[in-house]
Amino acid sequence: MRITARIALLAGMFALLPSIAPAYIEAPMSLGAVIQQSTNIMTMVVTKVDKEKNLIIFQKTADIKGKHPQDTIKHNIGRGGLRPGEWEPIMRWAEPGKTAIFFHNGGASETFIGDTWYQAYPQGEWWGMSHAEPFLLRSYSGKMDKLPGILAEILEGKEVIVPCMVDGDKEALHKRTARVQRLKVSLKIQDYNPKRDFVGWGGEDIRRLAGMPGFDRYAALARLDAEAQAISVVDFDNDGKPDFCLCGANKVVLVQNGGDAFVETSLPNLVGGARSAVWADANGDGLPDLLLATLTGPKLYMNLGKGQFRDDSRLLPREPAWNLTAAAWIDADRDGKPDLLLANGFHGLKFYRNNRPTDAVVKTAPPKWGDWHAVGPFREMTGKPNFETKFAPETEGAAIDLKKPHKGKRDMPIAWQKKPYADGSVNDLAEFGNNCATYLYREVDVATPVDLPVSLGSDDTLTVWCNGDKIVSENVNRACAADQTQAVLKLKVGKNHILMKICQGDNAYAFYFNTGKPGYTGDPWFVDESTKWGLTGDEPKGDTLAVADFDNDGKPDFLYGSGSGKLYRNEGTRFSLVPDGGLNYKAGKVGPALCDFDGDGHVDLFIPQTDGPSKLYRNDGKGRFSDVTAASGDLAKPLGHAVSAAWGDFDNDGLPDLIVGCLRGSNRYFRNAGAGKFEERTDDIGLSQKLFNSQATALVDLNGDGQLDLVLANEGQESAALFGTASATPSARTPVVFSLNGTPALNGGTIVVRNAAGKSIAASAIHGADGRGGQHGLPRFTLPSGSYRLEIQAPGTTPLAKDFNVNGSPMSVKVN
């Protein structure tokens, strides 16, 4: 990367110094400063592309600031670049009809093309590209179609909120993988100060939607590419808003619902995708934990709260070979601890009983932390980077002598000092100066060995030792923020020594430190009892597992997506294959959707089919199913290439409706008219206007407005959330969502709503797996105004009850 003289950097992107070579924008700029320094801003559309000569010809479509004299704008992209392959993404993007935003001041320009920026200078009638400008993603990294409106509002003097990539890791900016934050922007905000202007994490993904009567807003979600698989819904951060996991064979995306934006949360030690993503409270702390079925075996992510997860896969069963096609939680022995049911490729079904020790959550007293101590500044005077230099504190071994004096920068005497640094906050280190290294030290006592997760941040570099072992080494240049780095401290009995080294280059100087919950370090929790429970291991390959109490005996059964559908009954100590359960469908890459569609208290099934009619099955309450498709009205019609489905009361009339996800055709909406009849209303809500190619679907109220929204995991295009249009006509029924966090029902069971007279008026089963590798963990009913009692019955536990009142406003009820 070429670096110009410092004066060019301070002047920003529009410094026109002919004798100095153009360079990357090293110093971050606010979007307000980019606008202020531009004399002209316009939208333009690609009209012609020469892929051999790397030429792009644009047509101006609208002036946003100033008036550009020419309608035709020509860009010569060139092939030199400052980094290998710098021009390739631009030319891959360049196709007639694509839109770009052009900023210039007559002597230099910046062009935003949707996922990156590039700089160009005037060369006669052409603008010649000098280099890509990914660092401007710190100024704006949002959607192309939203930027013109944002610019217009800023130019009107308004303050707006825009998505920007986080400063610090320059390589992540080049690769466009840096974390996204939302910042306040206006013409008054000319300096870049994310600490001051920070609004929240995640991009502003939700935009207005026209032309779909049933939906008024749209949010683009992560692209899963080939083999999109499942959607699994739960409130994993315990904030009352539903979150979800998008699951594909090549990618897993955990999506945290921020209310006005979605934040992708990373999972540690995960490479590739998964076939199933299901939730249960594996460790008994009241929070839903995530189980993934991957080709290389099951993965367990323990929920630490606040959207953080720890890889606890070491607690899972160990096998010499894995090829998982499906996974489910099932509390088969009804002891309150969720067991594992796995479909292991060509090796059949496996059942692993949860033998979690009683002290798994709180194994010992909390760690006892000592005070922070700091010493600095240190500086290497030979030109060697401070990050690579081993100053005295890191040469002393695990235990630090806090009374020992040191020679710091320019050999000045320095000593360790006790500091009031706060965990969970960004702590200022400015007193130590700049271009230096500072060491931080503290001790921690534990009664038994534990794995303790910590969350870290730094401005700039970060090195961490635990008992003398280096566990973090990051040579980065970034502004300090929470949760930039995750690590695990492996603590031994007694006193442990934590040493951190922060090297600062310029500007701010700070660090962040916070701890999570200690991890269990004992033996694996799960015991293979497959044979004991009647599973031989030679069952034919299947793609799905659906768990529910199909025969109403209080024990969870399961449906295995193999052959024409194999139903297994839980007899208390073993599973028995039901010889004639009435099911006959073509299994394989389709997911059964579970719901009591007729309100008789029994779990029924809708099973999409890729060829031939899909199937609607009514449960007689004893686990025997009848095919009622022919009498169901519009569901009996050919539905196309149907692969997924989701139940939900979309019109808030008290009856569950059905969304069917289809490939190579529009998704379908069927309104439940009662008495087992369904009416297709796809056109009425506008779903027929776009082909989403949806492999998985979920109906969930994402924004708490009382109207169900539609989440789609799509094949070959971005996944999406469609926000349902709230009815302008007041409804006699009020939507109520029930949060199961903190209750045993996270692991399965039933919930019942009774009116003031004690009569059951609504009920729902909690499923350990549903659909094609997914799950829906947030029960929802629509109820008339009045007083009610919620009753929760989970296997092996005392029933829970909670009284609540419905007054006409959409509400969420927390039991614990």
Short mmCIF file of N, CA and C in Angstrom, two decimals, residues 20-166:
data_model
loop_
_atom_site.label_atom_id
_atom_site.label_comp_id
_atom_site.label_asym_id
_atom_site.label_seq_id
_atom_site.Cartn_x
_atom_site.Cartn_y
_atom_site.Cartn_z
N ILE A 20 2.42 14.76 -5.60
CA ILE A 20 2.35 13.66 -4.65
C ILE A 20 1.44 12.58 -5.21
N ALA A 21 1.87 11.35 -5.16
CA ALA A 21 1.06 10.25 -5.68
C ALA A 21 -0.19 10.08 -4.84
N PRO A 22 -1.35 9.76 -5.47
CA PRO A 22 -2.58 9.54 -4.72
C PRO A 22 -2.44 8.31 -3.84
N ALA A 23 -3.23 8.28 -2.75
CA ALA A 23 -3.10 7.20 -1.78
C ALA A 23 -4.43 6.87 -1.15
N TYR A 24 -4.46 5.77 -0.42
CA TYR A 24 -5.62 5.42 0.37
C TYR A 24 -5.93 6.51 1.38
N ILE A 25 -7.19 6.61 1.74
CA ILE A 25 -7.58 7.52 2.81
C ILE A 25 -7.27 6.84 4.13
N GLU A 26 -6.12 7.13 4.71
CA GLU A 26 -5.73 6.48 5.96
C GLU A 26 -6.54 7.02 7.12
N ALA A 27 -6.70 8.36 7.19
CA ALA A 27 -7.45 8.95 8.29
C ALA A 27 -8.94 8.81 8.02
N PRO A 28 -9.70 8.22 8.96
CA PRO A 28 -11.14 8.06 8.73
C PRO A 28 -11.83 9.40 8.56
N MET A 29 -12.87 9.41 7.70
CA MET A 29 -13.64 10.63 7.45
C MET A 29 -15.10 10.35 7.76
N SER A 30 -15.78 11.35 8.26
CA SER A 30 -17.23 11.24 8.42
C SER A 30 -17.88 11.43 7.06
N LEU A 31 -19.07 10.88 6.88
CA LEU A 31 -19.79 11.08 5.62
C LEU A 31 -20.10 12.56 5.44
N GLY A 32 -20.33 13.27 6.54
CA GLY A 32 -20.57 14.72 6.44
C GLY A 32 -19.39 15.44 5.83
N ALA A 33 -18.16 15.01 6.17
CA ALA A 33 -16.97 15.64 5.59
C ALA A 33 -16.84 15.30 4.11
N VAL A 34 -17.16 14.07 3.73
CA VAL A 34 -17.11 13.69 2.31
C VAL A 34 -18.05 14.57 1.51
N ILE A 35 -19.26 14.79 2.04
CA ILE A 35 -20.25 15.63 1.34
C ILE A 35 -19.77 17.07 1.29
N GLN A 36 -19.26 17.57 2.42
CA GLN A 36 -18.85 18.97 2.49
C GLN A 36 -17.73 19.26 1.49
N GLN A 37 -16.80 18.33 1.29
CA GLN A 37 -15.66 18.56 0.42
C GLN A 37 -15.98 18.28 -1.05
N SER A 38 -17.18 17.85 -1.34
CA SER A 38 -17.58 17.60 -2.73
C SER A 38 -18.35 18.80 -3.28
N THR A 39 -17.97 19.25 -4.45
CA THR A 39 -18.75 20.29 -5.12
C THR A 39 -19.90 19.69 -5.91
N ASN A 40 -19.76 18.44 -6.32
CA ASN A 40 -20.79 17.77 -7.11
C ASN A 40 -21.03 16.35 -6.59
N ILE A 41 -22.29 16.00 -6.46
CA ILE A 41 -22.68 14.63 -6.13
C ILE A 41 -23.84 14.27 -7.04
N MET A 42 -23.78 13.09 -7.66
CA MET A 42 -24.85 12.71 -8.58
C MET A 42 -25.02 11.20 -8.61
N THR A 43 -26.19 10.78 -9.00
CA THR A 43 -26.42 9.36 -9.30
C THR A 43 -26.18 9.16 -10.79
N MET A 44 -25.65 7.97 -11.13
CA MET A 44 -25.41 7.67 -12.54
C MET A 44 -25.61 6.17 -12.75
N VAL A 45 -25.92 5.81 -13.99
CA VAL A 45 -26.20 4.43 -14.33
C VAL A 45 -25.24 3.98 -15.42
N VAL A 46 -24.79 2.73 -15.34
CA VAL A 46 -23.88 2.19 -16.35
C VAL A 46 -24.65 1.97 -17.65
N THR A 47 -24.11 2.51 -18.75
CA THR A 47 -24.74 2.30 -20.05
C THR A 47 -23.91 1.41 -20.98
N LYS A 48 -22.58 1.38 -20.77
CA LYS A 48 -21.72 0.58 -21.65
C LYS A 48 -20.47 0.16 -20.89
N VAL A 49 -20.01 -1.06 -21.13
CA VAL A 49 -18.83 -1.59 -20.45
C VAL A 49 -17.93 -2.28 -21.46
N ASP A 50 -16.65 -1.95 -21.42
CA ASP A 50 -15.65 -2.65 -22.22
C ASP A 50 -14.78 -3.46 -21.26
N LYS A 51 -15.05 -4.77 -21.19
CA LYS A 51 -14.36 -5.62 -20.23
C LYS A 51 -12.89 -5.84 -20.61
N GLU A 52 -12.54 -5.72 -21.89
CA GLU A 52 -11.16 -5.92 -22.30
C GLU A 52 -10.29 -4.73 -21.95
N LYS A 53 -10.83 -3.52 -22.14
CA LYS A 53 -10.06 -2.31 -21.89
C LYS A 53 -10.34 -1.70 -20.51
N ASN A 54 -11.27 -2.31 -19.77
CA ASN A 54 -11.62 -1.82 -18.44
C ASN A 54 -12.17 -0.39 -18.48
N LEU A 55 -13.15 -0.20 -19.34
CA LEU A 55 -13.79 1.10 -19.49
C LEU A 55 -15.27 1.00 -19.09
N ILE A 56 -15.73 2.00 -18.36
CA ILE A 56 -17.14 2.06 -17.96
C ILE A 56 -17.68 3.42 -18.37
N ILE A 57 -18.80 3.43 -19.07
CA ILE A 57 -19.46 4.68 -19.45
C ILE A 57 -20.78 4.77 -18.68
N PHE A 58 -20.94 5.89 -17.97
CA PHE A 58 -22.14 6.13 -17.16
C PHE A 58 -23.00 7.21 -17.81
N GLN A 59 -24.28 7.20 -17.48
CA GLN A 59 -25.20 8.28 -17.83
C GLN A 59 -25.68 8.90 -16.52
N LYS A 60 -25.52 10.21 -16.38
CA LYS A 60 -26.01 10.88 -15.18
C LYS A 60 -27.53 10.78 -15.12
N THR A 61 -28.06 10.43 -13.96
CA THR A 61 -29.51 10.33 -13.82
C THR A 61 -30.09 11.43 -12.95
N ALA A 62 -29.31 11.94 -11.98
CA ALA A 62 -29.83 13.04 -11.15
C ALA A 62 -28.68 13.71 -10.43
N ASP A 63 -28.73 15.04 -10.34
CA ASP A 63 -27.77 15.80 -9.53
C ASP A 63 -28.30 15.87 -8.10
N ILE A 64 -27.45 15.54 -7.14
CA ILE A 64 -27.82 15.63 -5.73
C ILE A 64 -27.24 16.90 -5.11
N LYS A 65 -26.00 17.24 -5.49
CA LYS A 65 -25.37 18.49 -5.06
C LYS A 65 -24.65 19.09 -6.25
N GLY A 66 -24.86 20.39 -6.50
CA GLY A 66 -24.26 21.02 -7.66
C GLY A 66 -24.91 20.53 -8.95
N LYS A 67 -24.39 21.00 -10.07
CA LYS A 67 -24.89 20.55 -11.38
C LYS A 67 -23.70 20.17 -12.24
N HIS A 68 -23.58 18.87 -12.47
CA HIS A 68 -22.48 18.39 -13.31
C HIS A 68 -22.79 18.71 -14.76
N PRO A 69 -21.87 19.34 -15.50
CA PRO A 69 -22.20 19.84 -16.84
C PRO A 69 -22.44 18.74 -17.87
N GLN A 70 -21.81 17.59 -17.74
CA GLN A 70 -21.97 16.54 -18.74
C GLN A 70 -22.95 15.47 -18.26
N ASP A 71 -23.73 14.95 -19.20
CA ASP A 71 -24.62 13.84 -18.87
C ASP A 71 -23.90 12.50 -18.99
N THR A 72 -22.85 12.43 -19.82
CA THR A 72 -22.07 11.21 -19.98
C THR A 72 -20.78 11.33 -19.18
N ILE A 73 -20.52 10.31 -18.37
CA ILE A 73 -19.35 10.30 -17.50
C ILE A 73 -18.57 9.03 -17.79
N LYS A 74 -17.27 9.18 -18.13
CA LYS A 74 -16.46 8.04 -18.57
C LYS A 74 -15.38 7.73 -17.54
N HIS A 75 -15.32 6.46 -17.16
CA HIS A 75 -14.31 6.03 -16.19
C HIS A 75 -13.39 4.98 -16.81
N ASN A 76 -12.08 5.27 -16.74
CA ASN A 76 -11.05 4.32 -17.16
C ASN A 76 -10.51 3.64 -15.89
N ILE A 77 -10.88 2.37 -15.69
CA ILE A 77 -10.55 1.68 -14.46
C ILE A 77 -9.08 1.26 -14.43
N GLY A 78 -8.47 1.00 -15.56
CA GLY A 78 -7.06 0.63 -15.59
C GLY A 78 -6.83 -0.75 -15.01
N ARG A 79 -5.58 -1.16 -14.99
CA ARG A 79 -5.25 -2.49 -14.48
C ARG A 79 -4.09 -2.47 -13.50
N GLY A 80 -3.58 -1.29 -13.20
CA GLY A 80 -2.42 -1.24 -12.31
C GLY A 80 -2.80 -1.54 -10.88
N GLY A 81 -3.45 -0.58 -10.24
CA GLY A 81 -3.90 -0.78 -8.87
C GLY A 81 -2.76 -0.78 -7.88
N LEU A 82 -3.13 -0.62 -6.63
CA LEU A 82 -2.15 -0.63 -5.56
C LEU A 82 -2.03 -1.99 -4.90
N ARG A 83 -3.02 -2.84 -5.10
CA ARG A 83 -3.00 -4.20 -4.56
C ARG A 83 -3.42 -5.15 -5.67
N PRO A 84 -2.91 -6.37 -5.66
CA PRO A 84 -3.31 -7.33 -6.69
C PRO A 84 -4.83 -7.50 -6.71
N GLY A 85 -5.38 -7.44 -7.90
CA GLY A 85 -6.81 -7.68 -8.05
C GLY A 85 -7.67 -6.51 -7.62
N GLU A 86 -7.09 -5.31 -7.50
CA GLU A 86 -7.87 -4.18 -7.00
C GLU A 86 -8.99 -3.77 -7.94
N TRP A 87 -8.77 -3.93 -9.23
CA TRP A 87 -9.79 -3.47 -10.19
C TRP A 87 -10.81 -4.55 -10.51
N GLU A 88 -10.50 -5.84 -10.21
CA GLU A 88 -11.40 -6.91 -10.62
C GLU A 88 -12.80 -6.79 -10.04
N PRO A 89 -12.97 -6.49 -8.74
CA PRO A 89 -14.34 -6.39 -8.23
C PRO A 89 -15.16 -5.31 -8.92
N ILE A 90 -14.48 -4.22 -9.30
CA ILE A 90 -15.20 -3.13 -9.97
C ILE A 90 -15.70 -3.59 -11.34
N MET A 91 -14.84 -4.29 -12.07
CA MET A 91 -15.24 -4.72 -13.41
C MET A 91 -16.24 -5.89 -13.34
N ARG A 92 -16.17 -6.68 -12.31
CA ARG A 92 -17.20 -7.72 -12.15
C ARG A 92 -18.55 -7.09 -11.88
N TRP A 93 -18.53 -5.99 -11.12
CA TRP A 93 -19.77 -5.28 -10.81
C TRP A 93 -20.35 -4.61 -12.05
N ALA A 94 -19.49 -4.09 -12.89
CA ALA A 94 -19.91 -3.21 -13.99
C ALA A 94 -20.74 -3.96 -15.02
N GLU A 95 -22.02 -3.69 -15.04
CA GLU A 95 -22.95 -4.21 -16.04
C GLU A 95 -23.94 -3.11 -16.36
N PRO A 96 -24.39 -3.01 -17.62
CA PRO A 96 -25.39 -2.00 -17.96
C PRO A 96 -26.60 -2.08 -17.03
N GLY A 97 -27.01 -0.90 -16.57
CA GLY A 97 -28.16 -0.83 -15.67
C GLY A 97 -27.78 -0.67 -14.21
N LYS A 98 -26.51 -0.95 -13.85
CA LYS A 98 -26.09 -0.81 -12.46
C LYS A 98 -25.97 0.68 -12.10
N THR A 99 -26.28 1.00 -10.84
CA THR A 99 -26.29 2.38 -10.37
C THR A 99 -25.08 2.65 -9.49
N ALA A 100 -24.52 3.88 -9.59
CA ALA A 100 -23.41 4.30 -8.75
C ALA A 100 -23.66 5.74 -8.30
N ILE A 101 -22.96 6.15 -7.23
CA ILE A 101 -23.01 7.53 -6.74
C ILE A 101 -21.62 8.12 -6.93
N PHE A 102 -21.56 9.29 -7.56
CA PHE A 102 -20.31 9.93 -7.95
C PHE A 102 -20.13 11.22 -7.16
N PHE A 103 -19.02 11.33 -6.40
CA PHE A 103 -18.67 12.52 -5.64
C PHE A 103 -17.40 13.12 -6.27
N HIS A 104 -17.36 14.43 -6.51
CA HIS A 104 -16.10 15.02 -6.97
C HIS A 104 -16.06 16.50 -6.65
N ASN A 105 -14.84 17.07 -6.73
CA ASN A 105 -14.67 18.51 -6.55
C ASN A 105 -13.96 19.13 -7.75
N GLY A 106 -14.03 18.43 -8.86
CA GLY A 106 -13.39 18.92 -10.07
C GLY A 106 -11.97 18.41 -10.25
N GLY A 107 -11.30 18.11 -9.13
CA GLY A 107 -9.93 17.65 -9.22
C GLY A 107 -9.71 16.24 -8.73
N ALA A 108 -10.67 15.69 -8.01
CA ALA A 108 -10.58 14.31 -7.53
C ALA A 108 -11.99 13.82 -7.30
N SER A 109 -12.15 12.51 -7.29
CA SER A 109 -13.50 11.96 -7.15
C SER A 109 -13.48 10.68 -6.34
N GLU A 110 -14.65 10.33 -5.81
CA GLU A 110 -14.90 9.04 -5.18
C GLU A 110 -16.21 8.49 -5.74
N THR A 111 -16.22 7.20 -6.06
CA THR A 111 -17.42 6.56 -6.61
C THR A 111 -17.81 5.40 -5.71
N PHE A 112 -19.08 5.39 -5.29
CA PHE A 112 -19.62 4.30 -4.49
C PHE A 112 -20.44 3.40 -5.40
N ILE A 113 -20.10 2.08 -5.40
CA ILE A 113 -20.77 1.16 -6.32
C ILE A 113 -21.61 0.10 -5.59
N GLY A 114 -21.81 0.31 -4.28
CA GLY A 114 -22.71 -0.61 -3.59
C GLY A 114 -22.04 -1.41 -2.51
N ASP A 115 -20.83 -1.94 -2.78
CA ASP A 115 -20.12 -2.67 -1.73
C ASP A 115 -18.69 -2.18 -1.54
N THR A 116 -18.30 -1.16 -2.30
CA THR A 116 -16.98 -0.55 -2.10
C THR A 116 -16.95 0.81 -2.79
N TRP A 117 -15.83 1.51 -2.63
CA TRP A 117 -15.60 2.81 -3.25
C TRP A 117 -14.31 2.73 -4.08
N TYR A 118 -14.17 3.63 -5.05
CA TYR A 118 -12.88 3.79 -5.72
C TYR A 118 -12.66 5.25 -6.07
N GLN A 119 -11.37 5.62 -6.19
CA GLN A 119 -10.99 7.01 -6.44
C GLN A 119 -10.54 7.16 -7.90
N ALA A 120 -10.88 8.30 -8.49
CA ALA A 120 -10.48 8.60 -9.87
C ALA A 120 -10.16 10.09 -9.99
N TYR A 121 -9.27 10.39 -10.97
CA TYR A 121 -8.85 11.76 -11.23
C TYR A 121 -9.15 12.11 -12.69
N PRO A 122 -9.42 13.40 -12.98
CA PRO A 122 -9.74 13.79 -14.36
C PRO A 122 -8.53 13.64 -15.29
N GLN A 123 -8.80 13.04 -16.47
CA GLN A 123 -7.79 12.87 -17.52
C GLN A 123 -8.45 13.21 -18.85
N GLY A 124 -8.63 14.51 -19.09
CA GLY A 124 -9.34 14.93 -20.29
C GLY A 124 -10.83 14.60 -20.15
N GLU A 125 -11.38 13.90 -21.17
CA GLU A 125 -12.80 13.56 -21.11
C GLU A 125 -13.05 12.33 -20.22
N TRP A 126 -11.99 11.68 -19.77
CA TRP A 126 -12.11 10.50 -18.93
C TRP A 126 -11.72 10.82 -17.49
N TRP A 127 -12.25 10.02 -16.57
CA TRP A 127 -11.77 10.01 -15.20
C TRP A 127 -10.97 8.72 -15.04
N GLY A 128 -9.70 8.85 -14.65
CA GLY A 128 -8.83 7.68 -14.53
C GLY A 128 -8.77 7.18 -13.10
N MET A 129 -9.13 5.92 -12.91
CA MET A 129 -9.09 5.34 -11.56
C MET A 129 -7.64 5.30 -11.05
N SER A 130 -7.42 5.76 -9.83
CA SER A 130 -6.10 5.68 -9.21
C SER A 130 -5.98 4.47 -8.30
N HIS A 131 -7.06 4.15 -7.58
CA HIS A 131 -7.03 2.98 -6.70
C HIS A 131 -8.42 2.76 -6.11
N ALA A 132 -8.62 1.55 -5.60
CA ALA A 132 -9.84 1.29 -4.83
C ALA A 132 -9.76 2.03 -3.50
N GLU A 133 -10.91 2.29 -2.90
CA GLU A 133 -10.94 3.08 -1.67
C GLU A 133 -11.81 2.39 -0.61
N PRO A 134 -11.47 1.14 -0.24
CA PRO A 134 -12.32 0.42 0.72
C PRO A 134 -12.39 1.08 2.08
N PHE A 135 -11.40 1.94 2.41
CA PHE A 135 -11.43 2.56 3.72
C PHE A 135 -12.58 3.55 3.87
N LEU A 136 -13.16 4.00 2.74
CA LEU A 136 -14.34 4.86 2.83
C LEU A 136 -15.58 4.10 3.29
N LEU A 137 -15.49 2.78 3.40
CA LEU A 137 -16.58 2.02 3.99
C LEU A 137 -16.74 2.38 5.47
N ARG A 138 -15.73 3.03 6.04
CA ARG A 138 -15.87 3.56 7.41
C ARG A 138 -16.81 4.76 7.42
N SER A 139 -16.99 5.39 6.26
CA SER A 139 -17.88 6.55 6.15
C SER A 139 -19.30 6.14 5.80
N TYR A 140 -19.42 5.11 4.93
CA TYR A 140 -20.73 4.58 4.56
C TYR A 140 -20.55 3.20 3.96
N SER A 141 -21.33 2.23 4.46
CA SER A 141 -21.26 0.88 3.93
C SER A 141 -22.65 0.27 3.76
N GLY A 142 -23.63 1.13 3.52
CA GLY A 142 -25.00 0.65 3.43
C GLY A 142 -25.43 0.33 2.01
N LYS A 143 -26.74 0.33 1.82
CA LYS A 143 -27.33 -0.03 0.54
C LYS A 143 -27.23 1.13 -0.45
N MET A 144 -27.01 0.76 -1.72
CA MET A 144 -26.91 1.77 -2.78
C MET A 144 -28.21 2.57 -2.90
N ASP A 145 -29.35 1.86 -2.87
CA ASP A 145 -30.61 2.55 -3.14
C ASP A 145 -31.02 3.50 -2.02
N LYS A 146 -30.40 3.38 -0.84
CA LYS A 146 -30.74 4.27 0.26
C LYS A 146 -29.88 5.52 0.29
N LEU A 147 -28.69 5.49 -0.34
CA LEU A 147 -27.75 6.59 -0.21
C LEU A 147 -28.26 7.90 -0.81
N PRO A 148 -28.90 7.94 -1.99
CA PRO A 148 -29.38 9.23 -2.49
C PRO A 148 -30.31 9.94 -1.52
N GLY A 149 -31.24 9.22 -0.92
CA GLY A 149 -32.14 9.84 0.05
C GLY A 149 -31.41 10.32 1.29
N ILE A 150 -30.42 9.54 1.74
CA ILE A 150 -29.62 9.95 2.90
C ILE A 150 -28.87 11.23 2.60
N LEU A 151 -28.25 11.31 1.42
CA LEU A 151 -27.50 12.51 1.04
C LEU A 151 -28.40 13.73 0.97
N ALA A 152 -29.60 13.54 0.41
CA ALA A 152 -30.55 14.67 0.31
C ALA A 152 -30.94 15.18 1.69
N GLU A 153 -31.16 14.27 2.63
CA GLU A 153 -31.53 14.69 3.99
C GLU A 153 -30.39 15.41 4.67
N ILE A 154 -29.16 14.92 4.49
CA ILE A 154 -28.01 15.59 5.10
C ILE A 154 -27.85 16.99 4.52
N LEU A 155 -28.01 17.12 3.21
CA LEU A 155 -27.87 18.43 2.57
C LEU A 155 -28.98 19.40 2.99
N GLU A 156 -30.09 18.86 3.48
CA GLU A 156 -31.17 19.70 4.02
C GLU A 156 -30.91 20.12 5.45
N GLY A 157 -29.77 19.68 6.00
CA GLY A 157 -29.40 20.05 7.35
C GLY A 157 -29.84 19.07 8.42
N LYS A 158 -30.33 17.90 8.02
CA LYS A 158 -30.82 16.92 8.97
C LYS A 158 -29.70 16.02 9.46
N GLU A 159 -29.91 15.48 10.65
CA GLU A 159 -29.01 14.44 11.16
C GLU A 159 -29.63 13.08 10.88
N VAL A 160 -28.86 12.18 10.29
CA VAL A 160 -29.35 10.85 9.95
C VAL A 160 -28.42 9.80 10.57
N ILE A 161 -28.84 8.55 10.48
CA ILE A 161 -28.05 7.43 11.00
C ILE A 161 -27.71 6.52 9.83
N VAL A 162 -26.43 6.19 9.68
CA VAL A 162 -26.00 5.39 8.54
C VAL A 162 -25.12 4.24 9.01
N PRO A 163 -25.07 3.13 8.25
CA PRO A 163 -24.18 2.03 8.58
C PRO A 163 -22.77 2.30 8.08
N CYS A 164 -21.79 2.00 8.92
CA CYS A 164 -20.38 2.21 8.60
C CYS A 164 -19.57 1.04 9.12
N MET A 165 -18.57 0.60 8.37
CA MET A 165 -17.71 -0.45 8.87
C MET A 165 -16.76 0.10 9.94
N VAL A 166 -16.45 -0.74 10.90
CA VAL A 166 -15.63 -0.33 12.04
C VAL A 166 -14.18 -0.14 11.61
#
